[in-house]
Structures are given as C-alpha cells and as structure tokens.
Amino acid sequence: MSAVRKYSFLLIGPGVALLLYAGSYLLLRAGLPEQIVRHLGPDGAGYGSTPLVLGVAACIAVAAFGIGAWTCNDFTALGHWYAGPKAIVVCFLAAGYGVLALGLGLMLAASVPGTRDHGANTIGYSLLALLLGFSTAAAVLSRKLPEAQRETLG
C-alpha cells in the first residue's frame, strides 16, 4: 500500500470527518436543547449535557480511528495484510465513522423545531444514522483499501 494512499485513509479521511462533525455542531448548537437524550431504558429516557454527550461521541470516534490506524500500520509493516487483519482495520475505521454519524443524527433529530419530546425519536434516528454510517464506511473501506493477501495452508 502506498504511503499517500494509506495516510489518506488513516489520517485525512478521519480528520475531515471530525472537522465536519465539529462544524455541524457549531452550526446547529443554537437550535439544540441544553439536555439531549443519551439512552432509553425501562424507566424512560436519560438525558445529559448536549456538549458532553456529543463530545464523548467525538472522543469514541477518535479512539476508533486511532486503533484502526495503529493496527493498519502494524499489519502492513509486518507484511501481515490478510483478510482477518484487513477486516479488523475496516471495522475500527468504520466504527469511527459510524459513531460520528450517530452524533450527527443526535444533533439533527434534537434540532427539529416544534418537537416536544426528543426521547425515542432522537435515539431511533441516531441509531439509524449509526447503522448507515458504519455500513457505508465499511463498504467503501473494504473496496478502497488494498486487497488482502491470500493465506496458504501448510
């Protein structure tokens, strides 16, 4: 894998995604409530500080991107770019994009004007965004990252 291609997937893509996430927050923060739903349970919705909840999502995404980049560098440096290691890298990187999509889904669903309760709808839309973000990123990354080497028995 060429260094330019590798670092565009490991640094530039996640960096741009994090900047877009932060920019989206800055654009939408005026319409966001002070408290945003962070979980649903048998006792109802649990709320937390909006900047804190969205900041934690960004930190989780940074951690996933970091683990994905570290494992990619490690596997390629060792010449161990097989299907299993490639899947690990794809899953961690896609998880980072998925968590950012979840945070963006929270922001968009909570900023809809005229909605009284943002509980279940906000969680539902954000989980849908997580699913779409993860699956789209995994499909793109699995096609764009170099093909895995074939393992031989024996």
Tab-separated table of N, CA and C in Angstrom:
chain	number	residue	atom	x	y	z
A	1	MET	N	0.852	-1.156	0.000
A	1	MET	CA	0.000	0.000	0.000
A	1	MET	C	0.908	1.232	0.000
A	2	SER	N	0.664	2.149	-0.912
A	2	SER	CA	1.489	3.347	-0.977
A	2	SER	C	1.234	4.219	0.253
A	3	ALA	N	2.254	4.969	0.633
A	3	ALA	CA	2.145	5.798	1.840
A	3	ALA	C	1.074	6.871	1.702
A	4	VAL	N	0.961	7.484	0.522
A	4	VAL	CA	-0.036	8.530	0.314
A	4	VAL	C	-1.440	7.955	0.441
A	5	ARG	N	-1.668	6.816	-0.186
A	5	ARG	CA	-2.988	6.187	-0.136
A	5	ARG	C	-3.328	5.760	1.291
A	6	LYS	N	-2.345	5.164	1.954
A	6	LYS	CA	-2.569	4.684	3.312
A	6	LYS	C	-2.924	5.839	4.246
A	7	TYR	N	-2.179	6.918	4.181
A	7	TYR	CA	-2.433	8.024	5.092
A	7	TYR	C	-3.671	8.823	4.730
A	8	SER	N	-4.104	8.744	3.488
A	8	SER	CA	-5.371	9.395	3.154
A	8	SER	C	-6.528	8.666	3.822
A	9	PHE	N	-6.432	7.357	3.979
A	9	PHE	CA	-7.473	6.590	4.669
A	9	PHE	C	-7.335	6.670	6.184
A	10	LEU	N	-6.100	6.800	6.672
A	10	LEU	CA	-5.862	6.746	8.108
A	10	LEU	C	-5.866	8.110	8.791
A	11	LEU	N	-5.536	9.170	8.063
A	11	LEU	CA	-5.454	10.490	8.682
A	11	LEU	C	-6.374	11.518	8.045
A	12	ILE	N	-6.322	11.630	6.735
A	12	ILE	CA	-7.077	12.684	6.064
A	12	ILE	C	-8.582	12.442	6.168
A	13	GLY	N	-9.041	11.246	5.847
A	13	GLY	CA	-10.467	10.926	5.921
A	13	GLY	C	-11.047	11.137	7.312
A	14	PRO	N	-10.448	10.531	8.345
A	14	PRO	CA	-10.965	10.770	9.696
A	14	PRO	C	-10.846	12.235	10.130
A	15	GLY	N	-9.770	12.899	9.748
A	15	GLY	CA	-9.617	14.309	10.106
A	15	GLY	C	-10.706	15.178	9.506
A	16	VAL	N	-10.999	14.943	8.226
A	16	VAL	CA	-12.066	15.700	7.565
A	16	VAL	C	-13.413	15.384	8.211
A	17	ALA	N	-13.654	14.116	8.530
A	17	ALA	CA	-14.922	13.735	9.169
A	17	ALA	C	-15.075	14.416	10.523
A	18	LEU	N	-14.010	14.476	11.310
A	18	LEU	CA	-14.076	15.141	12.612
A	18	LEU	C	-14.292	16.644	12.462
A	19	LEU	N	-13.663	17.254	11.460
A	19	LEU	CA	-13.889	18.686	11.218
A	19	LEU	C	-15.330	18.963	10.794
A	20	LEU	N	-15.884	18.103	9.954
A	20	LEU	CA	-17.279	18.264	9.539
A	20	LEU	C	-18.225	18.083	10.724
A	21	TYR	N	-17.911	17.149	11.595
A	21	TYR	CA	-18.714	16.917	12.796
A	21	TYR	C	-18.692	18.160	13.691
A	22	ALA	N	-17.487	18.699	13.928
A	22	ALA	CA	-17.365	19.897	14.756
A	22	ALA	C	-18.067	21.088	14.102
A	23	GLY	N	-17.923	21.215	12.795
A	23	GLY	CA	-18.604	22.301	12.085
A	23	GLY	C	-20.113	22.171	12.158
A	24	SER	N	-20.606	20.946	12.074
A	24	SER	CA	-22.049	20.719	12.193
A	24	SER	C	-22.544	21.128	13.574
A	25	TYR	N	-21.769	20.802	14.596
A	25	TYR	CA	-22.156	21.207	15.950
A	25	TYR	C	-22.200	22.732	16.062
A	26	LEU	N	-21.185	23.384	15.529
A	26	LEU	CA	-21.151	24.848	15.616
A	26	LEU	C	-22.329	25.481	14.882
A	27	LEU	N	-22.721	24.889	13.759
A	27	LEU	CA	-23.866	25.421	13.011
A	27	LEU	C	-25.205	25.152	13.705
A	28	LEU	N	-25.329	24.009	14.347
A	28	LEU	CA	-26.614	23.602	14.923
A	28	LEU	C	-26.777	23.910	16.403
A	29	ARG	N	-25.723	24.336	17.078
A	29	ARG	CA	-25.781	24.460	18.540
A	29	ARG	C	-26.840	25.440	19.037
A	30	ALA	N	-27.144	26.467	18.269
A	30	ALA	CA	-28.164	27.427	18.709
A	30	ALA	C	-29.543	26.773	18.807
A	31	GLY	N	-29.815	25.781	17.966
A	31	GLY	CA	-31.114	25.117	17.986
A	31	GLY	C	-31.162	23.857	18.817
A	32	LEU	N	-30.059	23.500	19.462
A	32	LEU	CA	-30.014	22.281	20.276
A	32	LEU	C	-30.472	22.567	21.696
A	33	PRO	N	-31.159	21.608	22.310
A	33	PRO	CA	-31.549	21.787	23.717
A	33	PRO	C	-30.326	21.685	24.632
A	34	GLU	N	-30.453	22.177	25.861
A	34	GLU	CA	-29.345	22.093	26.821
A	34	GLU	C	-29.060	20.646	27.204
A	35	GLN	N	-30.115	19.841	27.296
A	35	GLN	CA	-30.004	18.424	27.632
A	35	GLN	C	-30.459	17.606	26.436
A	36	ILE	N	-29.687	16.571	26.120
A	36	ILE	CA	-30.033	15.711	24.991
A	36	ILE	C	-30.154	14.281	25.501
A	37	VAL	N	-31.052	13.540	24.900
A	37	VAL	CA	-31.257	12.155	25.328
A	37	VAL	C	-29.999	11.347	25.025
A	38	ARG	N	-29.586	10.514	25.986
A	38	ARG	CA	-28.398	9.696	25.772
A	38	ARG	C	-28.687	8.207	25.873
A	39	HIS	N	-29.826	7.859	26.470
A	39	HIS	CA	-30.222	6.455	26.485
A	39	HIS	C	-31.715	6.350	26.804
A	40	LEU	N	-32.268	5.199	26.442
A	40	LEU	CA	-33.643	4.852	26.795
A	40	LEU	C	-33.606	3.552	27.571
A	41	GLY	N	-34.431	3.474	28.585
A	41	GLY	CA	-34.488	2.261	29.376
A	41	GLY	C	-35.888	2.041	29.900
A	42	PRO	N	-36.062	1.060	30.769
A	42	PRO	CA	-37.390	0.782	31.306
A	42	PRO	C	-37.942	1.932	32.148
A	43	ASP	N	-37.065	2.779	32.664
A	43	ASP	CA	-37.505	3.921	33.463
A	43	ASP	C	-37.682	5.179	32.619
A	44	GLY	N	-37.559	5.068	31.317
A	44	GLY	CA	-37.716	6.228	30.440
A	44	GLY	C	-36.394	6.687	29.866
A	45	ALA	N	-36.387	7.917	29.410
A	45	ALA	CA	-35.203	8.475	28.765
A	45	ALA	C	-34.253	9.065	29.794
A	46	GLY	N	-32.957	8.902	29.534
A	46	GLY	CA	-31.918	9.529	30.338
A	46	GLY	C	-31.289	10.656	29.540
A	47	TYR	N	-31.131	11.794	30.155
A	47	TYR	CA	-30.616	12.966	29.458
A	47	TYR	C	-29.258	13.356	30.013
A	48	GLY	N	-28.475	14.017	29.183
A	48	GLY	CA	-27.171	14.519	29.592
A	48	GLY	C	-26.900	15.835	28.899
A	49	SER	N	-25.869	16.497	29.338
A	49	SER	CA	-25.464	17.760	28.756
A	49	SER	C	-25.156	17.560	27.266
A	50	THR	N	-25.748	18.384	26.422
A	50	THR	CA	-25.582	18.224	24.976
A	50	THR	C	-24.118	18.285	24.549
A	51	PRO	N	-23.344	19.300	24.963
A	51	PRO	CA	-21.945	19.313	24.538
A	51	PRO	C	-21.166	18.102	25.046
A	52	LEU	N	-21.488	17.642	26.249
A	52	LEU	CA	-20.782	16.492	26.812
A	52	LEU	C	-21.102	15.216	26.035
A	53	VAL	N	-22.369	14.976	25.756
A	53	VAL	CA	-22.770	13.768	25.028
A	53	VAL	C	-22.144	13.759	23.635
A	54	LEU	N	-22.202	14.893	22.944
A	54	LEU	CA	-21.639	14.964	21.591
A	54	LEU	C	-20.115	14.925	21.619
A	55	GLY	N	-19.511	15.482	22.669
A	55	GLY	CA	-18.061	15.408	22.825
A	55	GLY	C	-17.579	13.994	23.097
A	56	VAL	N	-18.331	13.257	23.900
A	56	VAL	CA	-17.976	11.857	24.171
A	56	VAL	C	-18.052	11.041	22.879
A	57	ALA	N	-19.052	11.299	22.051
A	57	ALA	CA	-19.144	10.603	20.757
A	57	ALA	C	-17.916	10.898	19.902
A	58	ALA	N	-17.468	12.140	19.893
A	58	ALA	CA	-16.272	12.502	19.126
A	58	ALA	C	-15.034	11.800	19.684
A	59	CYS	N	-14.920	11.702	20.999
A	59	CYS	CA	-13.775	11.023	21.613
A	59	CYS	C	-13.765	9.527	21.297
A	60	ILE	N	-14.933	8.913	21.304
A	60	ILE	CA	-15.023	7.490	20.943
A	60	ILE	C	-14.608	7.299	19.489
A	61	ALA	N	-15.025	8.208	18.611
A	61	ALA	CA	-14.648	8.123	17.201
A	61	ALA	C	-13.138	8.287	17.041
A	62	VAL	N	-12.542	9.218	17.766
A	62	VAL	CA	-11.085	9.415	17.697
A	62	VAL	C	-10.362	8.147	18.150
A	63	ALA	N	-10.847	7.522	19.210
A	63	ALA	CA	-10.236	6.278	19.690
A	63	ALA	C	-10.354	5.175	18.643
A	64	ALA	N	-11.515	5.048	18.010
A	64	ALA	CA	-11.692	4.017	16.978
A	64	ALA	C	-10.782	4.291	15.775
A	65	PHE	N	-10.702	5.557	15.358
A	65	PHE	CA	-9.801	5.905	14.259
A	65	PHE	C	-8.348	5.608	14.630
A	66	GLY	N	-7.976	5.923	15.857
A	66	GLY	CA	-6.608	5.668	16.301
A	66	GLY	C	-6.269	4.188	16.317
A	67	ILE	N	-7.171	3.373	16.820
A	67	ILE	CA	-6.930	1.924	16.838
A	67	ILE	C	-6.865	1.386	15.416
A	68	GLY	N	-7.754	1.866	14.543
A	68	GLY	CA	-7.724	1.435	13.142
A	68	GLY	C	-6.427	1.804	12.458
A	69	ALA	N	-5.943	3.024	12.683
A	69	ALA	CA	-4.681	3.463	12.071
A	69	ALA	C	-3.494	2.678	12.627
A	70	TRP	N	-3.498	2.467	13.942
A	70	TRP	CA	-2.400	1.733	14.561
A	70	TRP	C	-2.334	0.291	14.053
A	71	THR	N	-3.479	-0.381	14.008
A	71	THR	CA	-3.471	-1.765	13.527
A	71	THR	C	-3.120	-1.843	12.045
A	72	CYS	N	-3.556	-0.885	11.251
A	72	CYS	CA	-3.201	-0.876	9.830
A	72	CYS	C	-1.691	-0.721	9.659
A	73	ASN	N	-1.108	0.228	10.376
A	73	ASN	CA	0.349	0.416	10.295
A	73	ASN	C	1.090	-0.825	10.764
A	74	ASP	N	0.621	-1.433	11.825
A	74	ASP	CA	1.269	-2.618	12.368
A	74	ASP	C	1.179	-3.794	11.400
A	75	PHE	N	-0.013	-4.058	10.885
A	75	PHE	CA	-0.186	-5.193	9.979
A	75	PHE	C	0.575	-5.004	8.673
A	76	THR	N	0.563	-3.798	8.127
A	76	THR	CA	1.270	-3.583	6.857
A	76	THR	C	2.779	-3.592	7.063
A	77	ALA	N	3.274	-3.082	8.194
A	77	ALA	CA	4.710	-3.104	8.462
A	77	ALA	C	5.218	-4.532	8.626
A	78	LEU	N	4.378	-5.385	9.179
A	78	LEU	CA	4.763	-6.790	9.356
A	78	LEU	C	4.519	-7.626	8.099
A	79	GLY	N	3.906	-7.033	7.072
A	79	GLY	CA	3.564	-7.792	5.872
A	79	GLY	C	2.448	-8.786	6.123
A	80	HIS	N	1.607	-8.487	7.088
A	80	HIS	CA	0.542	-9.404	7.501
A	80	HIS	C	-0.820	-8.836	7.109
A	81	TRP	N	-0.990	-8.544	5.834
A	81	TRP	CA	-2.231	-7.926	5.343
A	81	TRP	C	-3.117	-9.014	4.742
A	82	TYR	N	-3.708	-9.816	5.612
A	82	TYR	CA	-4.598	-10.890	5.202
A	82	TYR	C	-6.036	-10.458	5.455
A	83	ALA	N	-6.985	-11.331	5.166
A	83	ALA	CA	-8.403	-10.986	5.290
A	83	ALA	C	-8.785	-10.612	6.718
A	84	GLY	N	-8.313	-11.358	7.691
A	84	GLY	CA	-8.647	-11.063	9.087
A	84	GLY	C	-8.130	-9.707	9.542
A	85	PRO	N	-6.835	-9.427	9.375
A	85	PRO	CA	-6.325	-8.109	9.749
A	85	PRO	C	-6.988	-6.961	8.983
A	86	LYS	N	-7.265	-7.162	7.712
A	86	LYS	CA	-7.936	-6.109	6.948
A	86	LYS	C	-9.334	-5.856	7.526
A	87	ALA	N	-10.040	-6.915	7.898
A	87	ALA	CA	-11.377	-6.766	8.478
A	87	ALA	C	-11.320	-6.009	9.799
A	88	ILE	N	-10.287	-6.244	10.596
A	88	ILE	CA	-10.131	-5.524	11.858
A	88	ILE	C	-9.970	-4.030	11.589
A	89	VAL	N	-9.104	-3.694	10.641
A	89	VAL	CA	-8.869	-2.287	10.303
A	89	VAL	C	-10.153	-1.648	9.782
A	90	VAL	N	-10.836	-2.331	8.872
A	90	VAL	CA	-12.076	-1.797	8.303
A	90	VAL	C	-13.109	-1.578	9.400
A	91	CYS	N	-13.261	-2.524	10.311
A	91	CYS	CA	-14.271	-2.397	11.368
A	91	CYS	C	-13.972	-1.241	12.314
A	92	PHE	N	-12.717	-1.061	12.705
A	92	PHE	CA	-12.403	0.051	13.598
A	92	PHE	C	-12.592	1.397	12.909
A	93	LEU	N	-12.111	1.531	11.683
A	93	LEU	CA	-12.288	2.795	10.965
A	93	LEU	C	-13.773	3.078	10.723
A	94	ALA	N	-14.515	2.056	10.307
A	94	ALA	CA	-15.948	2.226	10.059
A	94	ALA	C	-16.686	2.553	11.359
A	95	ALA	N	-16.237	1.996	12.484
A	95	ALA	CA	-16.854	2.321	13.770
A	95	ALA	C	-16.680	3.801	14.085
A	96	GLY	N	-15.526	4.347	13.774
A	96	GLY	CA	-15.315	5.777	13.985
A	96	GLY	C	-16.295	6.616	13.179
A	97	TYR	N	-16.446	6.270	11.907
A	97	TYR	CA	-17.406	6.999	11.070
A	97	TYR	C	-18.841	6.787	11.556
A	98	GLY	N	-19.147	5.570	11.996
A	98	GLY	CA	-20.487	5.275	12.489
A	98	GLY	C	-20.835	6.073	13.736
A	99	VAL	N	-19.886	6.211	14.660
A	99	VAL	CA	-20.142	6.967	15.882
A	99	VAL	C	-20.304	8.453	15.562
A	100	LEU	N	-19.535	8.955	14.602
A	100	LEU	CA	-19.736	10.349	14.189
A	100	LEU	C	-21.116	10.528	13.557
A	101	ALA	N	-21.554	9.540	12.787
A	101	ALA	CA	-22.900	9.602	12.202
A	101	ALA	C	-23.964	9.558	13.299
A	102	LEU	N	-23.729	8.765	14.343
A	102	LEU	CA	-24.650	8.726	15.477
A	102	LEU	C	-24.752	10.103	16.121
A	103	GLY	N	-23.633	10.746	16.359
A	103	GLY	CA	-23.643	12.080	16.948
A	103	GLY	C	-24.338	13.088	16.051
A	104	LEU	N	-24.089	12.987	14.759
A	104	LEU	CA	-24.761	13.890	13.818
A	104	LEU	C	-26.259	13.624	13.803
A	105	GLY	N	-26.646	12.358	13.880
A	105	GLY	CA	-28.064	12.013	13.961
A	105	GLY	C	-28.716	12.579	15.212
A	106	LEU	N	-27.992	12.521	16.346
A	106	LEU	CA	-28.497	13.131	17.580
A	106	LEU	C	-28.708	14.631	17.394
A	107	MET	N	-27.709	15.283	16.793
A	107	MET	CA	-27.812	16.731	16.585
A	107	MET	C	-28.994	17.088	15.697
A	108	LEU	N	-29.122	16.385	14.585
A	108	LEU	CA	-30.189	16.714	13.634
A	108	LEU	C	-31.571	16.424	14.201
A	109	ALA	N	-31.723	15.284	14.862
A	109	ALA	CA	-33.035	14.930	15.417
A	109	ALA	C	-33.429	15.851	16.575
A	110	ALA	N	-32.454	16.267	17.370
A	110	ALA	CA	-32.760	17.126	18.508
A	110	ALA	C	-32.989	18.579	18.103
A	111	SER	N	-32.541	18.942	16.914
A	111	SER	CA	-32.690	20.342	16.499
A	111	SER	C	-33.945	20.590	15.670
A	112	VAL	N	-34.788	19.567	15.524
A	112	VAL	CA	-36.038	19.740	14.775
A	112	VAL	C	-36.960	20.654	15.579
A	113	PRO	N	-37.362	21.783	14.995
A	113	PRO	CA	-38.213	22.702	15.754
A	113	PRO	C	-39.639	22.165	15.910
A	114	GLY	N	-40.278	22.515	17.019
A	114	GLY	CA	-41.668	22.147	17.245
A	114	GLY	C	-41.868	20.777	17.854
A	115	THR	N	-40.812	20.044	18.113
A	115	THR	CA	-40.951	18.727	18.724
A	115	THR	C	-40.872	18.881	20.237
A	116	ARG	N	-41.882	18.351	20.931
A	116	ARG	CA	-41.925	18.483	22.395
A	116	ARG	C	-40.937	17.547	23.070
A	117	ASP	N	-40.991	16.264	22.755
A	117	ASP	CA	-40.143	15.286	23.418
A	117	ASP	C	-39.183	14.693	22.393
A	118	HIS	N	-37.920	14.816	22.669
A	118	HIS	CA	-36.906	14.310	21.744
A	118	HIS	C	-36.397	12.928	22.145
A	119	GLY	N	-37.051	12.239	23.042
A	119	GLY	CA	-36.569	10.968	23.570
A	119	GLY	C	-36.409	9.858	22.559
A	120	ALA	N	-37.457	9.109	22.319
A	120	ALA	CA	-37.374	7.910	21.485
A	120	ALA	C	-37.046	8.237	20.032
A	121	ASN	N	-37.598	9.302	19.505
A	121	ASN	CA	-37.305	9.657	18.115
A	121	ASN	C	-35.834	9.991	17.924
A	122	THR	N	-35.260	10.725	18.855
A	122	THR	CA	-33.853	11.087	18.744
A	122	THR	C	-32.970	9.849	18.789
A	123	ILE	N	-33.247	8.959	19.714
A	123	ILE	CA	-32.476	7.717	19.805
A	123	ILE	C	-32.651	6.884	18.546
A	124	GLY	N	-33.874	6.760	18.070
A	124	GLY	CA	-34.137	5.967	16.870
A	124	GLY	C	-33.417	6.495	15.654
A	125	TYR	N	-33.493	7.793	15.429
A	125	TYR	CA	-32.820	8.378	14.266
A	125	TYR	C	-31.297	8.304	14.393
A	126	SER	N	-30.796	8.472	15.599
A	126	SER	CA	-29.348	8.404	15.757
A	126	SER	C	-28.835	6.974	15.562
A	127	LEU	N	-29.591	5.975	15.998
A	127	LEU	CA	-29.174	4.586	15.765
A	127	LEU	C	-29.254	4.225	14.284
A	128	LEU	N	-30.246	4.757	13.597
A	128	LEU	CA	-30.318	4.561	12.149
A	128	LEU	C	-29.113	5.203	11.471
A	129	ALA	N	-28.739	6.396	11.920
A	129	ALA	CA	-27.551	7.058	11.363
A	129	ALA	C	-26.291	6.255	11.645
A	130	LEU	N	-26.179	5.667	12.844
A	130	LEU	CA	-25.039	4.807	13.177
A	130	LEU	C	-24.952	3.629	12.217
A	131	LEU	N	-26.067	2.962	12.003
A	131	LEU	CA	-26.103	1.809	11.106
A	131	LEU	C	-25.718	2.191	9.682
A	132	LEU	N	-26.294	3.279	9.182
A	132	LEU	CA	-25.984	3.722	7.819
A	132	LEU	C	-24.544	4.202	7.699
A	133	GLY	N	-24.058	4.936	8.689
A	133	GLY	CA	-22.680	5.418	8.659
A	133	GLY	C	-21.674	4.290	8.703
A	134	PHE	N	-21.887	3.324	9.608
A	134	PHE	CA	-20.968	2.193	9.721
A	134	PHE	C	-20.975	1.348	8.458
A	135	SER	N	-22.164	0.987	7.967
A	135	SER	CA	-22.228	0.088	6.809
A	135	SER	C	-21.696	0.761	5.543
A	136	THR	N	-21.960	2.050	5.360
A	136	THR	CA	-21.433	2.756	4.197
A	136	THR	C	-19.914	2.850	4.273
A	137	ALA	N	-19.397	3.227	5.432
A	137	ALA	CA	-17.946	3.330	5.587
A	137	ALA	C	-17.274	1.967	5.416
A	138	ALA	N	-17.861	0.918	5.969
A	138	ALA	CA	-17.273	-0.423	5.833
A	138	ALA	C	-17.252	-0.865	4.376
A	139	ALA	N	-18.321	-0.583	3.638
A	139	ALA	CA	-18.357	-0.957	2.218
A	139	ALA	C	-17.302	-0.192	1.423
A	140	VAL	N	-17.182	1.094	1.670
A	140	VAL	CA	-16.193	1.902	0.936
A	140	VAL	C	-14.776	1.486	1.310
A	141	LEU	N	-14.502	1.341	2.590
A	141	LEU	CA	-13.157	0.989	3.034
A	141	LEU	C	-12.747	-0.399	2.551
A	142	SER	N	-13.653	-1.351	2.578
A	142	SER	CA	-13.286	-2.702	2.149
A	142	SER	C	-12.977	-2.758	0.657
A	143	ARG	N	-13.568	-1.857	-0.114
A	143	ARG	CA	-13.268	-1.807	-1.545
A	143	ARG	C	-12.027	-0.979	-1.837
A	144	LYS	N	-11.793	0.087	-1.069
A	144	LYS	CA	-10.705	1.017	-1.378
A	144	LYS	C	-9.373	0.648	-0.746
A	145	LEU	N	-9.392	-0.010	0.393
A	145	LEU	CA	-8.132	-0.467	0.973
A	145	LEU	C	-7.579	-1.592	0.101
A	146	PRO	N	-6.272	-1.785	0.090
A	146	PRO	CA	-5.688	-2.818	-0.786
A	146	PRO	C	-6.273	-4.202	-0.516
A	147	GLU	N	-6.295	-4.984	-1.560
A	147	GLU	CA	-6.811	-6.348	-1.445
A	147	GLU	C	-5.951	-7.148	-0.463
A	148	ALA	N	-6.604	-7.980	0.318
A	148	ALA	CA	-5.892	-8.809	1.284
A	148	ALA	C	-5.130	-9.922	0.571
A	149	GLN	N	-3.992	-10.264	1.134
A	149	GLN	CA	-3.211	-11.379	0.596
A	149	GLN	C	-3.940	-12.678	0.887
A	150	ARG	N	-3.728	-13.640	0.043
A	150	ARG	CA	-4.335	-14.955	0.270
A	150	ARG	C	-3.430	-15.759	1.211
A	151	GLU	N	-4.063	-16.394	2.171
A	151	GLU	CA	-3.301	-17.229	3.112
A	151	GLU	C	-3.205	-18.632	2.532
A	152	THR	N	-2.063	-19.233	2.712
A	152	THR	CA	-1.862	-20.600	2.235
A	152	THR	C	-1.734	-21.532	3.432
A	153	LEU	N	-2.235	-22.711	3.266
A	153	LEU	CA	-2.127	-23.718	4.313
A	153	LEU	C	-0.828	-24.479	4.131
A	154	GLY	N	-0.211	-24.768	5.215
A	154	GLY	CA	0.944	-25.630	5.141
A	154	GLY	C	2.192	-24.974	5.305
